[in-house]
C-alpha cells in the first residue's frame, strides 16, 4: 500500500475504506471486516454516520494489529466547543473501542471550531490522537484557521472527483503543507459517472473499470481516497489500482462548461 506523509511525519495510507451512508449496522460491520480482509488499512467513519460502534466491532474481530490500521473519525457540528469536543471524542473512542485515534477531523466549518481545535490540540499533545485536521473547509476558512491556531491541520477532507477536481484548492493546500483527502471520489454515482463515455474509453483502453480509473487518477495526484462499497468483489477491485499508470495532464477549467473529458488516446483528464 502506498502511503503519504502528513505534515507531522505520520504516514497515512493513500487508499482507504469509507462507511458513509452504510446505515445497516450489521452490514457496516460485515463490510469493514471484508475491507480489512481485502487489505484496506485506512478506515474512515464519523460520529454523525451512526456506525462507529460497527467499525469498532469489525476492527476488534479482524485480528489485525492495531498499529497496522489507520482509523479516522470526525467531530459533528452539535459537539463543537472545548468541553463538548473532549466529551464527544471520549464517546467516539468508546464506540470504536480504541485507546488512541489516528486522525480526528472537524466535520464541518460551523460552530465553535476554535474551541474544538484547542481541545483537539491538547488530545494530540497527550498522544490520544496521532494527527488532527478538518473536513469541508474552503480555502478561505483554512487560511483563517491557520492564522488562528498553533497546530497546523494535517488533512482537509473535501469533495473531490472528476466533476469537481479541486485543482486550485489542492494547489493551495499543498502550498500550506496540508494533505488533501477526497470524499465522494465517485461523485456519489451522480451524472451517470460509471457510464461516462470518456471515462469508459479510458477504462477499456487499460482493461480496467471506470472506478479503478478514477481512483488511480486521484491517487496519482497524491490525493487520499476512501471509496465505499458493501460488495467484497467491488472492494477488491477498488483496491487493485496500483498496477497500472495514467499519463495525467490536468488543465485549468474553462468557464464555459463543467463537462469532464478524458482523452481516448492518452489518459489525460481535462476539465472543459
mmCIF file of N, CA and C in Angstrom, residues 106-230:
data_model
loop_
_atom_site.group_PDB
_atom_site.id
_atom_site.type_symbol
_atom_site.label_atom_id
_atom_site.label_comp_id
_atom_site.label_asym_id
_atom_site.label_seq_id
_atom_site.Cartn_x
_atom_site.Cartn_y
_atom_site.Cartn_z
ATOM 1 N N UNK A 106 -12.519 17.879 12.250
ATOM 2 C CA UNK A 106 -13.721 18.687 12.436
ATOM 3 C C UNK A 106 -14.547 18.520 11.171
ATOM 4 N N UNK A 107 -15.763 17.996 11.301
ATOM 5 C CA UNK A 107 -16.532 17.536 10.147
ATOM 6 C C UNK A 107 -17.006 18.681 9.244
ATOM 7 N N UNK A 108 -17.379 19.793 9.846
ATOM 8 C CA UNK A 108 -17.895 20.935 9.087
ATOM 9 C C UNK A 108 -17.389 22.228 9.719
ATOM 10 N N UNK A 109 -17.219 23.298 8.937
ATOM 11 C CA UNK A 109 -16.663 24.548 9.477
ATOM 12 C C UNK A 109 -17.711 25.432 10.161
ATOM 13 N N UNK A 110 -18.492 24.841 11.059
ATOM 14 C CA UNK A 110 -19.564 25.571 11.732
ATOM 15 C C UNK A 110 -19.465 25.373 13.242
ATOM 16 N N UNK A 111 -20.020 26.308 13.987
ATOM 17 C CA UNK A 111 -19.981 26.216 15.437
ATOM 18 C C UNK A 111 -18.647 26.723 15.972
ATOM 19 N N UNK A 112 -18.353 26.398 17.214
ATOM 20 C CA UNK A 112 -17.130 26.859 17.873
ATOM 21 C C UNK A 112 -15.962 25.966 17.477
ATOM 22 N N UNK A 113 -15.526 26.120 16.236
ATOM 23 C CA UNK A 113 -14.442 25.271 15.748
ATOM 24 C C UNK A 113 -13.114 25.630 16.409
ATOM 25 N N UNK A 114 -12.970 26.857 16.873
ATOM 26 C CA UNK A 114 -11.723 27.239 17.530
ATOM 27 C C UNK A 114 -11.607 26.581 18.897
ATOM 28 N N UNK A 115 -12.703 26.554 19.640
ATOM 29 C CA UNK A 115 -12.706 25.826 20.908
ATOM 30 C C UNK A 115 -12.449 24.352 20.698
ATOM 31 N N UNK A 116 -13.059 23.795 19.638
ATOM 32 C CA UNK A 116 -12.841 22.385 19.315
ATOM 33 C C UNK A 116 -11.378 22.110 19.005
ATOM 34 N N UNK A 117 -10.773 23.005 18.241
ATOM 35 C CA UNK A 117 -9.375 22.791 17.858
ATOM 36 C C UNK A 117 -8.444 22.840 19.066
ATOM 37 N N UNK A 118 -8.723 23.724 20.010
ATOM 38 C CA UNK A 118 -7.901 23.770 21.222
ATOM 39 C C UNK A 118 -7.986 22.437 21.967
ATOM 40 N N UNK A 119 -9.189 21.876 22.035
ATOM 41 C CA UNK A 119 -9.340 20.567 22.684
ATOM 42 C C UNK A 119 -8.598 19.489 21.900
ATOM 43 N N UNK A 120 -8.690 19.545 20.577
ATOM 44 C CA UNK A 120 -8.018 18.555 19.738
ATOM 45 C C UNK A 120 -6.505 18.692 19.832
ATOM 46 N N UNK A 121 -6.008 19.926 19.910
ATOM 47 C CA UNK A 121 -4.576 20.144 20.093
ATOM 48 C C UNK A 121 -4.097 19.490 21.388
ATOM 49 N N UNK A 122 -4.878 19.641 22.455
ATOM 50 C CA UNK A 122 -4.489 19.041 23.727
ATOM 51 C C UNK A 122 -4.492 17.519 23.638
ATOM 52 N N UNK A 123 -5.544 16.954 23.030
ATOM 53 C CA UNK A 123 -5.602 15.498 22.860
ATOM 54 C C UNK A 123 -4.442 15.001 22.004
ATOM 55 N N UNK A 124 -4.070 15.786 21.016
ATOM 56 C CA UNK A 124 -2.936 15.462 20.148
ATOM 57 C C UNK A 124 -1.637 15.465 20.951
ATOM 58 N N UNK A 125 -1.437 16.484 21.771
ATOM 59 C CA UNK A 125 -0.213 16.572 22.580
ATOM 60 C C UNK A 125 -0.155 15.455 23.624
ATOM 61 N N UNK A 126 -1.313 14.998 24.069
ATOM 62 C CA UNK A 126 -1.364 13.912 25.048
ATOM 63 C C UNK A 126 -1.136 12.548 24.403
ATOM 64 N N UNK A 127 -1.081 12.510 23.067
ATOM 65 C CA UNK A 127 -0.848 11.260 22.364
ATOM 66 C C UNK A 127 -2.095 10.435 22.131
ATOM 67 N N UNK A 128 -3.260 11.008 22.390
ATOM 68 C CA UNK A 128 -4.504 10.261 22.186
ATOM 69 C C UNK A 128 -4.942 10.307 20.721
ATOM 70 N N UNK A 129 -4.411 11.278 19.986
ATOM 71 C CA UNK A 129 -4.663 11.392 18.540
ATOM 72 C C UNK A 129 -3.317 11.583 17.855
ATOM 73 N N UNK A 130 -3.087 10.876 16.772
ATOM 74 C CA UNK A 130 -1.811 10.983 16.065
ATOM 75 C C UNK A 130 -1.773 12.177 15.113
ATOM 76 N N UNK A 131 -2.923 12.586 14.604
ATOM 77 C CA UNK A 131 -2.981 13.734 13.699
ATOM 78 C C UNK A 131 -4.380 14.337 13.768
ATOM 79 N N UNK A 132 -4.471 15.641 13.571
ATOM 80 C CA UNK A 132 -5.759 16.325 13.598
ATOM 81 C C UNK A 132 -5.919 17.143 12.324
ATOM 82 N N UNK A 133 -7.182 17.296 11.897
ATOM 83 C CA UNK A 133 -7.425 18.014 10.661
ATOM 84 C C UNK A 133 -8.861 18.490 10.561
ATOM 85 N N UNK A 134 -9.255 18.865 9.362
ATOM 86 C CA UNK A 134 -10.580 19.434 9.119
ATOM 87 C C UNK A 134 -11.214 18.755 7.914
ATOM 88 N N UNK A 135 -12.480 19.031 7.710
ATOM 89 C CA UNK A 135 -13.219 18.477 6.584
ATOM 90 C C UNK A 135 -14.196 19.519 6.072
ATOM 91 N N UNK A 136 -14.312 19.624 4.771
ATOM 92 C CA UNK A 136 -15.257 20.547 4.126
ATOM 93 C C UNK A 136 -14.929 22.012 4.395
ATOM 94 N N UNK A 137 -13.659 22.321 4.634
ATOM 95 C CA UNK A 137 -13.220 23.701 4.811
ATOM 96 C C UNK A 137 -12.755 24.260 3.473
ATOM 97 N N UNK A 138 -13.356 25.351 3.022
ATOM 98 C CA UNK A 138 -12.900 26.028 1.809
ATOM 99 C C UNK A 138 -11.585 26.753 2.091
ATOM 100 N N UNK A 139 -10.817 27.101 1.066
ATOM 101 C CA UNK A 139 -9.501 27.721 1.288
ATOM 102 C C UNK A 139 -9.521 28.941 2.203
ATOM 103 N N UNK A 140 -10.546 29.797 2.105
ATOM 104 C CA UNK A 140 -10.559 30.979 2.976
ATOM 105 C C UNK A 140 -10.689 30.584 4.438
ATOM 106 N N UNK A 141 -11.508 29.567 4.716
ATOM 107 C CA UNK A 141 -11.639 29.091 6.089
ATOM 108 C C UNK A 141 -10.369 28.400 6.558
ATOM 109 N N UNK A 142 -9.712 27.689 5.656
ATOM 110 C CA UNK A 142 -8.444 27.050 6.002
ATOM 111 C C UNK A 142 -7.403 28.095 6.367
ATOM 112 N N UNK A 143 -7.291 29.128 5.551
ATOM 113 C CA UNK A 143 -6.298 30.168 5.828
ATOM 114 C C UNK A 143 -6.588 30.880 7.143
ATOM 115 N N UNK A 144 -7.849 31.189 7.392
ATOM 116 C CA UNK A 144 -8.224 31.801 8.669
ATOM 117 C C UNK A 144 -7.845 30.875 9.817
ATOM 118 N N UNK A 145 -8.067 29.600 9.623
ATOM 119 C CA UNK A 145 -7.760 28.611 10.651
ATOM 120 C C UNK A 145 -6.260 28.562 10.925
ATOM 121 N N UNK A 146 -5.470 28.554 9.861
ATOM 122 C CA UNK A 146 -4.019 28.514 10.005
ATOM 123 C C UNK A 146 -3.518 29.685 10.831
ATOM 124 N N UNK A 147 -4.067 30.851 10.572
ATOM 125 C CA UNK A 147 -3.605 32.064 11.247
ATOM 126 C C UNK A 147 -3.982 32.091 12.722
ATOM 127 N N UNK A 148 -4.999 31.341 13.101
ATOM 128 C CA UNK A 148 -5.522 31.398 14.462
ATOM 129 C C UNK A 148 -5.011 30.276 15.368
ATOM 130 N N UNK A 149 -4.399 29.236 14.798
ATOM 131 C CA UNK A 149 -4.095 28.044 15.590
ATOM 132 C C UNK A 149 -2.599 27.802 15.719
ATOM 133 N N UNK A 150 -2.231 27.012 16.717
ATOM 134 C CA UNK A 150 -0.833 26.637 16.922
ATOM 135 C C UNK A 150 -0.455 25.426 16.082
ATOM 136 N N UNK A 151 -1.322 24.436 16.035
ATOM 137 C CA UNK A 151 -1.039 23.211 15.276
ATOM 138 C C UNK A 151 -1.702 23.309 13.907
ATOM 139 N N UNK A 152 -0.924 23.114 12.874
ATOM 140 C CA UNK A 152 -1.427 23.166 11.504
ATOM 141 C C UNK A 152 -2.279 21.934 11.215
ATOM 142 N N UNK A 153 -3.462 22.095 10.621
ATOM 143 C CA UNK A 153 -4.233 20.903 10.228
ATOM 144 C C UNK A 153 -3.405 20.003 9.322
ATOM 145 N N UNK A 154 -3.481 18.698 9.571
ATOM 146 C CA UNK A 154 -2.718 17.758 8.762
ATOM 147 C C UNK A 154 -3.447 17.407 7.473
ATOM 148 N N UNK A 155 -4.790 17.435 7.515
ATOM 149 C CA UNK A 155 -5.620 16.957 6.404
ATOM 150 C C UNK A 155 -6.822 17.874 6.244
ATOM 151 N N UNK A 156 -7.256 18.058 4.994
ATOM 152 C CA UNK A 156 -8.561 18.646 4.716
ATOM 153 C C UNK A 156 -9.295 17.671 3.797
ATOM 154 N N UNK A 157 -10.347 17.050 4.327
ATOM 155 C CA UNK A 157 -11.120 16.072 3.557
ATOM 156 C C UNK A 157 -12.270 16.803 2.870
ATOM 157 N N UNK A 158 -12.252 16.825 1.544
ATOM 158 C CA UNK A 158 -13.232 17.597 0.778
ATOM 159 C C UNK A 158 -13.732 16.786 -0.416
ATOM 160 N N UNK A 159 -14.868 17.200 -0.950
ATOM 161 C CA UNK A 159 -15.431 16.535 -2.128
ATOM 162 C C UNK A 159 -14.481 16.708 -3.313
ATOM 163 N N UNK A 160 -14.023 15.596 -3.863
ATOM 164 C CA UNK A 160 -13.085 15.643 -4.991
ATOM 165 C C UNK A 160 -13.345 14.448 -5.897
ATOM 166 N N UNK A 161 -13.623 14.728 -7.169
ATOM 167 C CA UNK A 161 -13.900 13.673 -8.153
ATOM 168 C C UNK A 161 -13.806 14.285 -9.546
ATOM 169 N N UNK A 162 -13.977 13.502 -10.617
ATOM 170 C CA UNK A 162 -13.793 14.055 -11.958
ATOM 171 C C UNK A 162 -14.674 15.248 -12.289
ATOM 172 N N UNK A 163 -15.834 15.375 -11.661
ATOM 173 C CA UNK A 163 -16.704 16.513 -11.936
ATOM 174 C C UNK A 163 -16.430 17.693 -11.010
ATOM 175 N N UNK A 164 -15.589 17.495 -10.043
ATOM 176 C CA UNK A 164 -15.231 18.562 -9.084
ATOM 177 C C UNK A 164 -13.776 18.311 -8.686
ATOM 178 N N UNK A 165 -12.858 18.758 -9.553
ATOM 179 C CA UNK A 165 -11.480 18.280 -9.491
ATOM 180 C C UNK A 165 -10.617 18.945 -8.424
ATOM 181 N N UNK A 166 -11.000 20.103 -7.952
ATOM 182 C CA UNK A 166 -10.308 20.773 -6.845
ATOM 183 C C UNK A 166 -8.828 21.042 -7.152
ATOM 184 N N UNK A 167 -8.540 21.380 -8.397
ATOM 185 C CA UNK A 167 -7.146 21.604 -8.795
ATOM 186 C C UNK A 167 -6.535 22.784 -8.038
ATOM 187 N N UNK A 168 -7.230 23.918 -8.037
ATOM 188 C CA UNK A 168 -6.696 25.107 -7.371
ATOM 189 C C UNK A 168 -6.675 24.934 -5.854
ATOM 190 N N UNK A 169 -7.702 24.275 -5.320
ATOM 191 C CA UNK A 169 -7.724 24.043 -3.874
ATOM 192 C C UNK A 169 -6.579 23.130 -3.464
ATOM 193 N N UNK A 170 -6.308 22.091 -4.249
ATOM 194 C CA UNK A 170 -5.188 21.219 -3.936
ATOM 195 C C UNK A 170 -3.867 21.984 -3.968
ATOM 196 N N UNK A 171 -3.720 22.860 -4.939
ATOM 197 C CA UNK A 171 -2.510 23.680 -5.016
ATOM 198 C C UNK A 171 -2.363 24.533 -3.766
ATOM 199 N N UNK A 172 -3.449 25.154 -3.333
ATOM 200 C CA UNK A 172 -3.422 25.979 -2.123
ATOM 201 C C UNK A 172 -3.048 25.139 -0.907
ATOM 202 N N UNK A 173 -3.660 23.973 -0.772
ATOM 203 C CA UNK A 173 -3.371 23.117 0.381
ATOM 204 C C UNK A 173 -1.924 22.644 0.355
ATOM 205 N N UNK A 174 -1.442 22.270 -0.818
ATOM 206 C CA UNK A 174 -0.053 21.819 -0.923
ATOM 207 C C UNK A 174 0.902 22.948 -0.531
ATOM 208 N N UNK A 175 0.617 24.159 -0.967
ATOM 209 C CA UNK A 175 1.475 25.298 -0.630
ATOM 210 C C UNK A 175 1.509 25.558 0.872
ATOM 211 N N UNK A 176 0.445 25.137 1.564
ATOM 212 C CA UNK A 176 0.365 25.341 3.007
ATOM 213 C C UNK A 176 0.597 24.054 3.794
ATOM 214 N N UNK A 177 1.133 23.037 3.103
ATOM 215 C CA UNK A 177 1.566 21.792 3.737
ATOM 216 C C UNK A 177 0.415 21.049 4.412
ATOM 217 N N UNK A 178 -0.745 21.031 3.749
ATOM 218 C CA UNK A 178 -1.916 20.308 4.233
ATOM 219 C C UNK A 178 -2.303 19.277 3.182
ATOM 220 N N UNK A 179 -2.535 18.057 3.614
ATOM 221 C CA UNK A 179 -2.861 16.966 2.705
ATOM 222 C C UNK A 179 -4.336 17.009 2.313
ATOM 223 N N UNK A 180 -4.609 16.900 1.024
ATOM 224 C CA UNK A 180 -5.986 16.817 0.548
ATOM 225 C C UNK A 180 -6.440 15.357 0.569
ATOM 226 N N UNK A 181 -7.678 15.146 1.003
ATOM 227 C CA UNK A 181 -8.299 13.827 1.002
ATOM 228 C C UNK A 181 -9.660 13.943 0.337
ATOM 229 N N UNK A 182 -9.980 13.002 -0.510
ATOM 230 C CA UNK A 182 -11.237 13.033 -1.257
ATOM 231 C C UNK A 182 -12.322 12.253 -0.553
ATOM 232 N N UNK A 183 -13.471 12.906 -0.359
ATOM 233 C CA UNK A 183 -14.677 12.123 -0.083
ATOM 234 C C UNK A 183 -15.536 12.162 -1.346
ATOM 235 N N UNK A 184 -16.303 11.100 -1.524
ATOM 236 C CA UNK A 184 -17.136 11.007 -2.725
ATOM 237 C C UNK A 184 -16.339 10.934 -4.004
ATOM 238 N N UNK A 185 -15.301 10.070 -4.097
ATOM 239 C CA UNK A 185 -14.493 10.025 -5.320
ATOM 240 C C UNK A 185 -15.284 9.625 -6.561
ATOM 241 N N UNK A 186 -16.422 8.957 -6.353
ATOM 242 C CA UNK A 186 -17.263 8.558 -7.486
ATOM 243 C C UNK A 186 -18.457 9.498 -7.657
ATOM 244 N N UNK A 187 -18.358 10.698 -7.091
ATOM 245 C CA UNK A 187 -19.421 11.704 -7.220
ATOM 246 C C UNK A 187 -20.764 11.173 -6.739
ATOM 247 N N UNK A 188 -20.697 10.217 -5.794
ATOM 248 C CA UNK A 188 -21.902 9.584 -5.249
ATOM 249 C C UNK A 188 -22.788 9.011 -6.356
ATOM 250 N N UNK A 189 -22.147 8.611 -7.458
ATOM 251 C CA UNK A 189 -22.865 7.999 -8.570
ATOM 252 C C UNK A 189 -23.634 8.968 -9.448
ATOM 253 N N UNK A 190 -23.466 10.255 -9.205
ATOM 254 C CA UNK A 190 -24.237 11.249 -9.961
ATOM 255 C C UNK A 190 -23.710 11.403 -11.390
ATOM 256 N N UNK A 191 -24.540 12.015 -12.218
ATOM 257 C CA UNK A 191 -24.186 12.290 -13.612
ATOM 258 C C UNK A 191 -23.787 11.024 -14.372
ATOM 259 N N UNK A 192 -24.328 9.888 -13.922
ATOM 260 C CA UNK A 192 -24.073 8.617 -14.607
ATOM 261 C C UNK A 192 -22.576 8.360 -14.780
ATOM 262 N N UNK A 193 -21.820 8.642 -13.726
ATOM 263 C CA UNK A 193 -20.354 8.647 -13.824
ATOM 264 C C UNK A 193 -19.785 7.306 -14.263
ATOM 265 N N UNK A 194 -20.387 6.200 -13.844
ATOM 266 C CA UNK A 194 -19.825 4.897 -14.179
ATOM 267 C C UNK A 194 -20.056 4.509 -15.643
ATOM 268 N N UNK A 195 -20.858 5.313 -16.345
ATOM 269 C CA UNK A 195 -21.095 5.083 -17.769
ATOM 270 C C UNK A 195 -20.673 6.293 -18.598
ATOM 271 N N UNK A 196 -19.911 7.178 -17.991
ATOM 272 C CA UNK A 196 -19.379 8.329 -18.712
ATOM 273 C C UNK A 196 -18.569 7.835 -19.914
ATOM 274 N N UNK A 197 -18.854 8.364 -21.082
ATOM 275 C CA UNK A 197 -18.251 7.840 -22.310
ATOM 276 C C UNK A 197 -16.735 7.974 -22.316
ATOM 277 N N UNK A 198 -16.240 9.106 -21.854
ATOM 278 C CA UNK A 198 -14.800 9.333 -21.892
ATOM 279 C C UNK A 198 -14.089 8.439 -20.881
ATOM 280 N N UNK A 199 -14.611 8.413 -19.671
ATOM 281 C CA UNK A 199 -14.009 7.548 -18.659
ATOM 282 C C UNK A 199 -14.096 6.080 -19.073
ATOM 283 N N UNK A 200 -15.190 5.711 -19.714
ATOM 284 C CA UNK A 200 -15.350 4.325 -20.168
ATOM 285 C C UNK A 200 -14.324 3.970 -21.230
ATOM 286 N N UNK A 201 -14.007 4.918 -22.120
ATOM 287 C CA UNK A 201 -12.992 4.656 -23.148
ATOM 288 C C UNK A 201 -11.622 4.435 -22.514
ATOM 289 N N UNK A 202 -11.298 5.251 -21.514
ATOM 290 C CA UNK A 202 -10.012 5.080 -20.836
ATOM 291 C C UNK A 202 -9.975 3.736 -20.120
ATOM 292 N N UNK A 203 -11.063 3.395 -19.448
ATOM 293 C CA UNK A 203 -11.127 2.116 -18.739
ATOM 294 C C UNK A 203 -10.934 0.951 -19.705
ATOM 295 N N UNK A 204 -11.589 1.030 -20.867
ATOM 296 C CA UNK A 204 -11.460 -0.045 -21.862
ATOM 297 C C UNK A 204 -10.038 -0.146 -22.382
ATOM 298 N N UNK A 205 -9.384 0.982 -22.545
ATOM 299 C CA UNK A 205 -8.005 1.005 -23.043
ATOM 300 C C UNK A 205 -7.073 0.213 -22.124
ATOM 301 N N UNK A 206 -7.316 0.292 -20.824
ATOM 302 C CA UNK A 206 -6.443 -0.365 -19.857
ATOM 303 C C UNK A 206 -7.015 -1.681 -19.336
ATOM 304 N N UNK A 207 -8.203 -2.027 -19.775
ATOM 305 C CA UNK A 207 -8.824 -3.234 -19.265
ATOM 306 C C UNK A 207 -9.196 -3.113 -17.800
ATOM 307 N N UNK A 208 -9.593 -1.921 -17.392
ATOM 308 C CA UNK A 208 -9.954 -1.635 -16.008
ATOM 309 C C UNK A 208 -11.385 -1.118 -15.945
ATOM 310 N N UNK A 209 -11.902 -0.999 -14.735
ATOM 311 C CA UNK A 209 -13.232 -0.420 -14.562
ATOM 312 C C UNK A 209 -13.123 1.096 -14.474
ATOM 313 N N UNK A 210 -14.232 1.771 -14.680
ATOM 314 C CA UNK A 210 -14.260 3.230 -14.523
ATOM 315 C C UNK A 210 -13.858 3.600 -13.098
ATOM 316 N N UNK A 211 -14.335 2.845 -12.128
ATOM 317 C CA UNK A 211 -13.984 3.130 -10.727
ATOM 318 C C UNK A 211 -12.477 3.051 -10.518
ATOM 319 N N UNK A 212 -11.834 2.048 -11.088
ATOM 320 C CA UNK A 212 -10.381 1.913 -10.943
ATOM 321 C C UNK A 212 -9.648 3.088 -11.589
ATOM 322 N N UNK A 213 -10.125 3.537 -12.740
ATOM 323 C CA UNK A 213 -9.501 4.677 -13.411
ATOM 324 C C UNK A 213 -9.620 5.937 -12.551
ATOM 325 N N UNK A 214 -10.790 6.160 -11.978
ATOM 326 C CA UNK A 214 -10.990 7.344 -11.135
ATOM 327 C C UNK A 214 -10.077 7.299 -9.919
ATOM 328 N N UNK A 215 -10.024 6.162 -9.249
ATOM 329 C CA UNK A 215 -9.198 6.057 -8.044
ATOM 330 C C UNK A 215 -7.716 6.191 -8.370
ATOM 331 N N UNK A 216 -7.304 5.620 -9.499
ATOM 332 C CA UNK A 216 -5.891 5.744 -9.879
ATOM 333 C C UNK A 216 -5.558 7.176 -10.237
ATOM 334 N N UNK A 217 -6.465 7.860 -10.930
ATOM 335 C CA UNK A 217 -6.259 9.267 -11.279
ATOM 336 C C UNK A 217 -6.089 10.112 -10.018
ATOM 337 N N UNK A 218 -6.921 9.869 -9.027
ATOM 338 C CA UNK A 218 -6.830 10.637 -7.783
ATOM 339 C C UNK A 218 -5.548 10.326 -7.025
ATOM 340 N N UNK A 219 -5.208 9.044 -6.898
ATOM 341 C CA UNK A 219 -4.007 8.706 -6.125
ATOM 342 C C UNK A 219 -2.736 9.172 -6.819
ATOM 343 N N UNK A 220 -2.728 9.181 -8.149
ATOM 344 C CA UNK A 220 -1.571 9.711 -8.859
ATOM 345 C C UNK A 220 -1.428 11.216 -8.660
ATOM 346 N N UNK A 221 -2.516 11.861 -8.300
ATOM 347 C CA UNK A 221 -2.457 13.286 -7.939
ATOM 348 C C UNK A 221 -2.102 13.461 -6.460
ATOM 349 N N UNK A 222 -1.758 12.374 -5.791
ATOM 350 C CA UNK A 222 -1.409 12.391 -4.359
ATOM 351 C C UNK A 222 -2.594 12.795 -3.494
ATOM 352 N N UNK A 223 -3.775 12.365 -3.907
ATOM 353 C CA UNK A 223 -4.989 12.620 -3.143
ATOM 354 C C UNK A 223 -5.409 11.327 -2.459
ATOM 355 N N UNK A 224 -5.620 11.387 -1.150
ATOM 356 C CA UNK A 224 -6.107 10.227 -0.405
ATOM 357 C C UNK A 224 -7.555 9.976 -0.787
ATOM 358 N N UNK A 225 -7.924 8.711 -0.962
ATOM 359 C CA UNK A 225 -9.288 8.364 -1.366
ATOM 360 C C UNK A 225 -9.863 7.308 -0.422
ATOM 361 N N UNK A 226 -11.166 7.391 -0.184
ATOM 362 C CA UNK A 226 -11.839 6.451 0.725
ATOM 363 C C UNK A 226 -13.142 5.954 0.084
ATOM 364 N N UNK A 227 -13.038 5.168 -1.004
ATOM 365 C CA UNK A 227 -14.243 4.659 -1.658
ATOM 366 C C UNK A 227 -15.030 3.740 -0.734
ATOM 367 N N UNK A 228 -16.331 3.672 -0.967
ATOM 368 C CA UNK A 228 -17.220 2.822 -0.181
ATOM 369 C C UNK A 228 -17.864 1.780 -1.077
ATOM 370 N N UNK A 229 -18.017 0.567 -0.537
ATOM 371 C CA UNK A 229 -18.783 -0.476 -1.199
ATOM 372 C C UNK A 229 -19.178 -1.491 -0.142
ATOM 373 N N UNK A 230 -20.313 -2.139 -0.337
ATOM 374 C CA UNK A 230 -20.707 -3.227 0.559
ATOM 375 C C UNK A 230 -20.506 -4.580 -0.126
#
